[in-house]
mmCIF file of C-alpha atoms and ligand atoms in Angstrom:
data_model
loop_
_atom_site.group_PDB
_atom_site.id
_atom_site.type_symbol
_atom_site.label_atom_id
_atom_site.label_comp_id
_atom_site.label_asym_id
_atom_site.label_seq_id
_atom_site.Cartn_x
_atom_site.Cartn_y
_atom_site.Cartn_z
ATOM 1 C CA UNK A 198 101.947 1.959 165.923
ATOM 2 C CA UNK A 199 105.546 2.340 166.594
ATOM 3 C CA UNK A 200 106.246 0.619 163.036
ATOM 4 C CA UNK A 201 103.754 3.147 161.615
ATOM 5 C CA UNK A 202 105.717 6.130 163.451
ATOM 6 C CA UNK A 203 108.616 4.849 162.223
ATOM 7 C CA UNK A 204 107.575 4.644 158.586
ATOM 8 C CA UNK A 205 106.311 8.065 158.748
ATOM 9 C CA UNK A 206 109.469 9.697 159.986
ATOM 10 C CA UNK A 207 111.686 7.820 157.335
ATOM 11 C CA UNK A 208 109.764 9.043 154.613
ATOM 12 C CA UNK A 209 109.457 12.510 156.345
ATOM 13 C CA UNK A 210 113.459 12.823 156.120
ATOM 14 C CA UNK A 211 113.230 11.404 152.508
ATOM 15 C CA UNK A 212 110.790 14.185 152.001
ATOM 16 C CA UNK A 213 113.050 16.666 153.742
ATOM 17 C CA UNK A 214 116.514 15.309 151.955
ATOM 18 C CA UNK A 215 119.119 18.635 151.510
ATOM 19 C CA UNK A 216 121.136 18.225 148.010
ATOM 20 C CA UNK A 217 123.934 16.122 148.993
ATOM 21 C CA UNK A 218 126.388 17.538 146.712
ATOM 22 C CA UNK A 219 127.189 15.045 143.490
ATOM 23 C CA UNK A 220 130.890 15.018 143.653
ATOM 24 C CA UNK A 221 132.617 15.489 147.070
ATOM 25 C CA UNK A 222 134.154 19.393 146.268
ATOM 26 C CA UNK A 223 137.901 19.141 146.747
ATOM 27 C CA UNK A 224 139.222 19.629 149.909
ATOM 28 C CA UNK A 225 141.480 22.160 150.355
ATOM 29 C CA UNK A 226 144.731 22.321 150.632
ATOM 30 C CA UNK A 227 145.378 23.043 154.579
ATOM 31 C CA UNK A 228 142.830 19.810 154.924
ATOM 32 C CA UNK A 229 144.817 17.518 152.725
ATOM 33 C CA UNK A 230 145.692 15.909 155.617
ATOM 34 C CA UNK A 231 141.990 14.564 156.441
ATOM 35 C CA UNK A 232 140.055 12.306 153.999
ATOM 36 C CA UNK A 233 136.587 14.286 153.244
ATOM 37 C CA UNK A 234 133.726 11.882 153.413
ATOM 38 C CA UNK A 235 131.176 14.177 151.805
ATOM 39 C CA UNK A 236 129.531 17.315 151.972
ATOM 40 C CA UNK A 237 126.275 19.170 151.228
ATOM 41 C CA UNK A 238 124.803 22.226 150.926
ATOM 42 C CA UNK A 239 121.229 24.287 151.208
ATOM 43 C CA UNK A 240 120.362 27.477 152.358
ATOM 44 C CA UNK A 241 123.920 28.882 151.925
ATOM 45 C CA UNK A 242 124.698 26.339 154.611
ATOM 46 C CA UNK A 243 127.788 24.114 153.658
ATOM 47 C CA UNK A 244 129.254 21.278 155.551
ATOM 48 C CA UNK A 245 132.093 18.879 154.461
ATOM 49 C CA UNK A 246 132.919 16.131 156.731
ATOM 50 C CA UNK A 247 136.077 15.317 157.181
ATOM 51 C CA UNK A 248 138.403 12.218 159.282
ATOM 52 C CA UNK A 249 141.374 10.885 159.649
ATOM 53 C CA UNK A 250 141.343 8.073 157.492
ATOM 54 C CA UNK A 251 138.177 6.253 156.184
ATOM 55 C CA UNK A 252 135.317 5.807 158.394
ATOM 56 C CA UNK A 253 135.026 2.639 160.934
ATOM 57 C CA UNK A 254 132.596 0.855 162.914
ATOM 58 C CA UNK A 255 133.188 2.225 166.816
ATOM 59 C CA UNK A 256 135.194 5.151 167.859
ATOM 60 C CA UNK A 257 135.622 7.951 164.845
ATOM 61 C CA UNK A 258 137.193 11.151 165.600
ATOM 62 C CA UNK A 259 135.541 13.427 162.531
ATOM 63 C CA UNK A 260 135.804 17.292 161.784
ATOM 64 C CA UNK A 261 133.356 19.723 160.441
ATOM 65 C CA UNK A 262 133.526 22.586 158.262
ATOM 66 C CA UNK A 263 130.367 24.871 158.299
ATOM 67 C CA UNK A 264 129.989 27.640 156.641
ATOM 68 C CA UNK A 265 127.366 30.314 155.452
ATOM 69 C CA UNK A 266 127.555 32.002 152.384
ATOM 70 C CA UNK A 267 131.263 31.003 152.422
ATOM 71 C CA UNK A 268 132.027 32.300 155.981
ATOM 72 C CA UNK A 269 132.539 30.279 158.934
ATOM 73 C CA UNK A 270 128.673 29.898 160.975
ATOM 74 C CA UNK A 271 128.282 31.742 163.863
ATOM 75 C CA UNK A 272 125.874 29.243 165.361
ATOM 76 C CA UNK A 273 125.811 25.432 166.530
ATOM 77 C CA UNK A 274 126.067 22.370 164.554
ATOM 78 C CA UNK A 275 124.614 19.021 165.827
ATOM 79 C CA UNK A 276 125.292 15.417 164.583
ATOM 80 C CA UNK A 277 122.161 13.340 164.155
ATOM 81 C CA UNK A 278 123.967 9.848 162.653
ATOM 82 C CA UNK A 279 121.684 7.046 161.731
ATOM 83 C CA UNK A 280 121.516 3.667 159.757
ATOM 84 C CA UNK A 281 118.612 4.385 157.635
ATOM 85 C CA UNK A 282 117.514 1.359 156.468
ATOM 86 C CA UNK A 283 113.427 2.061 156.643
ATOM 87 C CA UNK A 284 111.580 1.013 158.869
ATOM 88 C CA UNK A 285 114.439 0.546 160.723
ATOM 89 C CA UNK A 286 116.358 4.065 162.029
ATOM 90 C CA UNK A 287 119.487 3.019 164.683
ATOM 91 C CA UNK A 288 121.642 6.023 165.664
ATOM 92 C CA UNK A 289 124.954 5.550 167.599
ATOM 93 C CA UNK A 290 126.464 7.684 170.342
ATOM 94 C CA UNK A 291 127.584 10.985 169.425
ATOM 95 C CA UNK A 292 130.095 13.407 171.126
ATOM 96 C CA UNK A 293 128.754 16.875 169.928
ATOM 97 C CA UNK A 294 130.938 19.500 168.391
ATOM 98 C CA UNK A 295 131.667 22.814 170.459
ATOM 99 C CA UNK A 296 130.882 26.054 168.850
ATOM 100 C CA UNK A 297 134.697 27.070 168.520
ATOM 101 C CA UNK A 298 136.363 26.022 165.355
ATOM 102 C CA UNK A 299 140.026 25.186 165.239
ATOM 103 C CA UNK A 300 143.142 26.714 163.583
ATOM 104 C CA UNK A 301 141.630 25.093 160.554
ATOM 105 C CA UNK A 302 138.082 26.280 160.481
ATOM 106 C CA UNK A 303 137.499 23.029 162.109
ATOM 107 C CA UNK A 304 135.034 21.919 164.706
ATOM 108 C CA UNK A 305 135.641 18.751 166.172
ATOM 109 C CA UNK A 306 133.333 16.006 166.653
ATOM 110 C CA UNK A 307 132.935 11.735 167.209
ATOM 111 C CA UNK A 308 130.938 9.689 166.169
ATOM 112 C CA UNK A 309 130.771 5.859 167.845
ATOM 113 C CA UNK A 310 129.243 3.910 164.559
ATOM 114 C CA UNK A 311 127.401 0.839 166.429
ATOM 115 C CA UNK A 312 128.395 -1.459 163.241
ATOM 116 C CA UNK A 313 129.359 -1.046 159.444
ATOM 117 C CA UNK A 314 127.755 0.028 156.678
ATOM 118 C CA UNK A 315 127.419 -0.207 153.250
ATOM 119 C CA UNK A 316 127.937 3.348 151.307
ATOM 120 C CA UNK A 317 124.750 5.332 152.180
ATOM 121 C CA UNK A 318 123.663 3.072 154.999
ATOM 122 C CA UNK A 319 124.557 5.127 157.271
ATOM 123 C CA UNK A 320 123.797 8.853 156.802
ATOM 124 C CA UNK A 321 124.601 11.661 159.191
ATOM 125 C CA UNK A 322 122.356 14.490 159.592
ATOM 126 C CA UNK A 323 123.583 18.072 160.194
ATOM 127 C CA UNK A 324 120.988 20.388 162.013
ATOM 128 C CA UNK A 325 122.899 23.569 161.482
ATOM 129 C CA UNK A 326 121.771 26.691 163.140
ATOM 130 C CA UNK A 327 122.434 30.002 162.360
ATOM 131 C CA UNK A 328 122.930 32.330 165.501
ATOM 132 C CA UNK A 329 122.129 35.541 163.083
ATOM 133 C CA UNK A 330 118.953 34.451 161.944
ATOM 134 C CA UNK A 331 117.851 31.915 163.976
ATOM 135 C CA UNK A 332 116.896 29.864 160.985
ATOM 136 C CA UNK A 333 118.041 25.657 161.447
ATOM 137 C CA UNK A 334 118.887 24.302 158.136
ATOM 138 C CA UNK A 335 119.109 20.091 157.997
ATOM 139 C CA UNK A 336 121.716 18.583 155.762
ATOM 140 C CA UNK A 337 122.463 14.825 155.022
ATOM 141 C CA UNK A 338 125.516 13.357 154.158
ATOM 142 C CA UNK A 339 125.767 9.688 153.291
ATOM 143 C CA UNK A 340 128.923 7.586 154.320
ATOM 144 C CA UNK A 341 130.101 3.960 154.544
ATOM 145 C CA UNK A 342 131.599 2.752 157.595
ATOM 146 C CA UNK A 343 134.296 -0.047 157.108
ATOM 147 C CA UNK A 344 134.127 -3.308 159.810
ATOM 148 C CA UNK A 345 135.833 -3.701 162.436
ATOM 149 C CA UNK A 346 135.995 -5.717 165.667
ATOM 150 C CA UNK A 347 136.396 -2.736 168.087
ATOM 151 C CA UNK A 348 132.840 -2.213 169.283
ATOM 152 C CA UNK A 349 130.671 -4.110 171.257
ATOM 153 C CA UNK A 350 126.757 -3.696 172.426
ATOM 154 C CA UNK A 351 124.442 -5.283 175.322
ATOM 155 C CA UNK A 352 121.086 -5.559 176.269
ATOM 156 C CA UNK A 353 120.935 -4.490 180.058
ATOM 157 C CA UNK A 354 118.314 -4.287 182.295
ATOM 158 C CA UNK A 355 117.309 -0.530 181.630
ATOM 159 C CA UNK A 356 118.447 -0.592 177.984
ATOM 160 C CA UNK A 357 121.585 -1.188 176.526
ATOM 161 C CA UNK A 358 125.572 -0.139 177.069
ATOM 162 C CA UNK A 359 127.878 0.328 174.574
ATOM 163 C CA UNK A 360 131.907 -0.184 174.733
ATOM 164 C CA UNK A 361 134.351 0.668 172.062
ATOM 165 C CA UNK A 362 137.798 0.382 172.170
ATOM 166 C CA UNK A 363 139.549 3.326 170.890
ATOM 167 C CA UNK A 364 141.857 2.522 168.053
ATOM 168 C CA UNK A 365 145.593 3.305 167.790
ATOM 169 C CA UNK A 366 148.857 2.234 166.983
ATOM 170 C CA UNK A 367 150.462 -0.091 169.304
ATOM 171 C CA UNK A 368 153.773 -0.977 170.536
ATOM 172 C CA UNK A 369 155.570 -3.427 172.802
ATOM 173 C CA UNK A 370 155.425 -1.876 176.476
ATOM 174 C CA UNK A 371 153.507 0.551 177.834
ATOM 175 C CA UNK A 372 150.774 2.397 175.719
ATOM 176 C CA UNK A 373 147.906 5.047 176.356
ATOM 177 C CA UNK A 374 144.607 2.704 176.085
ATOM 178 C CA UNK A 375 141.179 4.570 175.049
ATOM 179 C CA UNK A 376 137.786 3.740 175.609
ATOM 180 C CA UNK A 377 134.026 5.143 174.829
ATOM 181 C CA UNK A 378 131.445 3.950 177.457
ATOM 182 C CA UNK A 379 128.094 4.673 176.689
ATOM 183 C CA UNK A 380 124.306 3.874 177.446
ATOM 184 C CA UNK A 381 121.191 4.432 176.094
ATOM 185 C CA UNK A 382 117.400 3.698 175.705
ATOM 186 C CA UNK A 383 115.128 2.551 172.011
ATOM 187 C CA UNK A 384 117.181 5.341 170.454
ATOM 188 C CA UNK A 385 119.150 7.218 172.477
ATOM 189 C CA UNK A 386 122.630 7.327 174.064
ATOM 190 C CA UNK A 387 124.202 8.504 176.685
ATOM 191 C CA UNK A 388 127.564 8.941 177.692
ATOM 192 C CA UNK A 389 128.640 7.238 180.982
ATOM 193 C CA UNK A 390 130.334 9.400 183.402
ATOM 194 C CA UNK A 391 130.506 7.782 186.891
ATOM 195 C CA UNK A 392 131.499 4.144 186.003
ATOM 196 C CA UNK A 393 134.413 1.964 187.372
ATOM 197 C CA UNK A 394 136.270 0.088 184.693
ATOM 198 C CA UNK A 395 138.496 -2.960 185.317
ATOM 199 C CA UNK A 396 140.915 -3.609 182.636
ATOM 200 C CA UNK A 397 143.152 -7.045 182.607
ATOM 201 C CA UNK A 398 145.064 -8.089 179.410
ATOM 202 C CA UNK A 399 146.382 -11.013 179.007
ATOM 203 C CA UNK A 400 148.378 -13.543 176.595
ATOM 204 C CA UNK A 401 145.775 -16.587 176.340
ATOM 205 C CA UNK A 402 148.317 -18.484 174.039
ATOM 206 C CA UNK A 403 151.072 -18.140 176.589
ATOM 207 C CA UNK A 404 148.418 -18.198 179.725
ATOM 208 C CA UNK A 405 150.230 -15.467 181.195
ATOM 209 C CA UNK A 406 148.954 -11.408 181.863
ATOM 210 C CA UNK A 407 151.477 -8.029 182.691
ATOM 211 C CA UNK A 408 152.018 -5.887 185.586
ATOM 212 C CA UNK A 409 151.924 -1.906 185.911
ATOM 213 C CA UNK A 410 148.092 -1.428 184.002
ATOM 214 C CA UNK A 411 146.543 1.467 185.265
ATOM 215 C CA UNK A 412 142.568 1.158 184.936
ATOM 216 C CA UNK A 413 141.019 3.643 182.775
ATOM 217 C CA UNK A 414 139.338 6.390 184.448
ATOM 218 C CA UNK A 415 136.775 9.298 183.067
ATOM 219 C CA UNK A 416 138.292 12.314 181.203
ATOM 220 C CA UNK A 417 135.574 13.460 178.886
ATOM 221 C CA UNK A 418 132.391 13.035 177.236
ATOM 222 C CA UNK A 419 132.272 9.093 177.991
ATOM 223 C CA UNK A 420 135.664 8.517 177.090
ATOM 224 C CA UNK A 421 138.291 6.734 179.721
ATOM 225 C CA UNK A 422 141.924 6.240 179.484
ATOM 226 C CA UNK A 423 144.496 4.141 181.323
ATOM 227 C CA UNK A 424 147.986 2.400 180.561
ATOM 228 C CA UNK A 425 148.298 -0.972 179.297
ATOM 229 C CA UNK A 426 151.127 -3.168 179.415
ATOM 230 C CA UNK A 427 152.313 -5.400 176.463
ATOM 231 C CA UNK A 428 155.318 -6.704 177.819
ATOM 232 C CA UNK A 429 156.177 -8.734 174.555
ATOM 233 C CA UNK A 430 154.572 -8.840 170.993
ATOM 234 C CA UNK A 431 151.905 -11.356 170.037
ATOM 235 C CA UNK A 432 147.869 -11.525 170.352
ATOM 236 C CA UNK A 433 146.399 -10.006 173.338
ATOM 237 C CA UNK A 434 143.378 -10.061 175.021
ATOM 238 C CA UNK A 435 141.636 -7.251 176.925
ATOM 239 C CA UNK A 436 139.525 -7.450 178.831
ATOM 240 C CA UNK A 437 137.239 -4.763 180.444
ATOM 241 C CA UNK A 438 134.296 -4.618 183.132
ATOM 242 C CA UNK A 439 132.424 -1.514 183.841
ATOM 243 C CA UNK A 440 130.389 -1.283 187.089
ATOM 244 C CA UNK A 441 127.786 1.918 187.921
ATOM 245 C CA UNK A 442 127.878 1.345 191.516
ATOM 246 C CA UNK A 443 127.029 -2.550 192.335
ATOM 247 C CA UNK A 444 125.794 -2.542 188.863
ATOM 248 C CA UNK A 445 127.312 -4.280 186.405
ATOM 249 C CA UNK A 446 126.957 -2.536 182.834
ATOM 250 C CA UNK A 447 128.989 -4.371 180.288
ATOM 251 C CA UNK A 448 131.932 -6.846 180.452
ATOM 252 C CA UNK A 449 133.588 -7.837 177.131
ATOM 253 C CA UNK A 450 137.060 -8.208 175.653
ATOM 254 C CA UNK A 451 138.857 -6.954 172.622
ATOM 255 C CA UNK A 452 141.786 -9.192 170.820
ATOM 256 C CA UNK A 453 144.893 -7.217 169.906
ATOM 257 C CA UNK A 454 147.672 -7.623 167.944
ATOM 258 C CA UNK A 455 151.255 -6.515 169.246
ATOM 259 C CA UNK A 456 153.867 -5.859 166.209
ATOM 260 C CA UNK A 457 157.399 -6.820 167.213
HETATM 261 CU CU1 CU B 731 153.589 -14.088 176.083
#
């Protein structure tokens, strides 16, 4: 039954596909500093999707520009990613965008990609509505999501958790360190709020780890920051277990690698 379900709401967003425009439409020029994944259009609803660079499995910081009949919406935009391989259709946590667009006509957004994808694997799904008429207008715009190592997933007892390590640049010393904690049911996520993270790095080819790391703490949306120490260059490994109350909801590591 739930394969059947399944099968009929694939083919009822195949059914309901917007026209994802051919050729991503130039960005322009006060974007040229953001890579434009793709955009589509219907309704006299547009959206481009823009990022910083190319698109990654785990933490994405992306930015949306939505406009009716060539104005900027009055109304709210919502991010439905999923990896739309019928019967199968995964999303991945999702920090919404606001209402209030930037400087730049932007809103901003994240998405957490759960794993990579080849191009059109993974599509994300605008529901755009429009605060003057009330109407909602559903676009899709397909993207491929490069690997990476910076995300992990468990099974727990009420679901699953999800941890990915925000990516950065990195530098000998003391950095900012980043993390998305999130939890969720069959197909939906959560962000985590209220959890206790313990962070330790350490040099396993040296057997040795650093002092002054602050554990991350909550600012945001499911996102936690702290201060790491690499006190020399080299291969690290963090490692990082979050607790909800006596609960234990993930515990996994991330290898990094320190330039000189
Ligand atoms: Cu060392």
């Amino acid at each position: 039954m739930k394969w059947f379900f399944s099968v009929l709401v694939c083919a009822a967003l195949l059914t309901a596909c917007s026209t994802t425009d051919p050729t991503p439409s130039e960005p322009d020029d006060q974007l040229k500093e953001f890579t434009l994944h793709g955009s589509a259009s219907k309704d006299d609803v547009k959206v481009e999707l823009y990022a910083d660079t190319s698109l990654f499995a785990g933490y994405n910081d992306v930015y949306l520009k939505v406009t009716h009949k060539g104005k900027a919406l009055n109304g709210t935009t919502t991010l439905r990613p999923g990896f739309v391989t019928c019967p199968m259709n995964i999303d991945c946590p999702v920090i919404q965008p606001g209402t209030t667009a930037d400087s730049l006509g932007l809103l901003h957004a994240a998405i957490i990609f759960t794993m990579e994808g080849l191009p059109g694997e993974w599509k994300v799904y605008v529901d755009v509505v429009n605060n003057d008429d009330g109407k909602l207008t559903t676009l899709e715009i397909p993207v491929t999501v490069a690997r990476t190592d910076n995300v992990r997933e468990v099974k727990t007892e009420t679901g699953k958790a999800l941890l990915a390590l925000i990516p950065q640049p990195w530098k000998v010393g003391k950095n900012p360190i980043r993390i998305a904690l999130f939890s969720g049911g069959d197909s939906t996520y959560t962000s985590v709020e209220n959890a206790t993270v313990v962070m330790t790095p350490s040099m396993p080819s040296m057997g040795h780890g650093s002092h002054g790391n602050i554990n991350p703490t909550h600012v945001s949306d499911g996102i936690y920051q702290g201060t790491v120490n690499y006190s020399m260059s080299g291969e690290w490994k963090v490692d990082f277990a979050a607790t909800v109350g006596t609960t234990q909801l993930i515990h996994t590591s991330f290898m990094v690698d320190i330039p000189k």
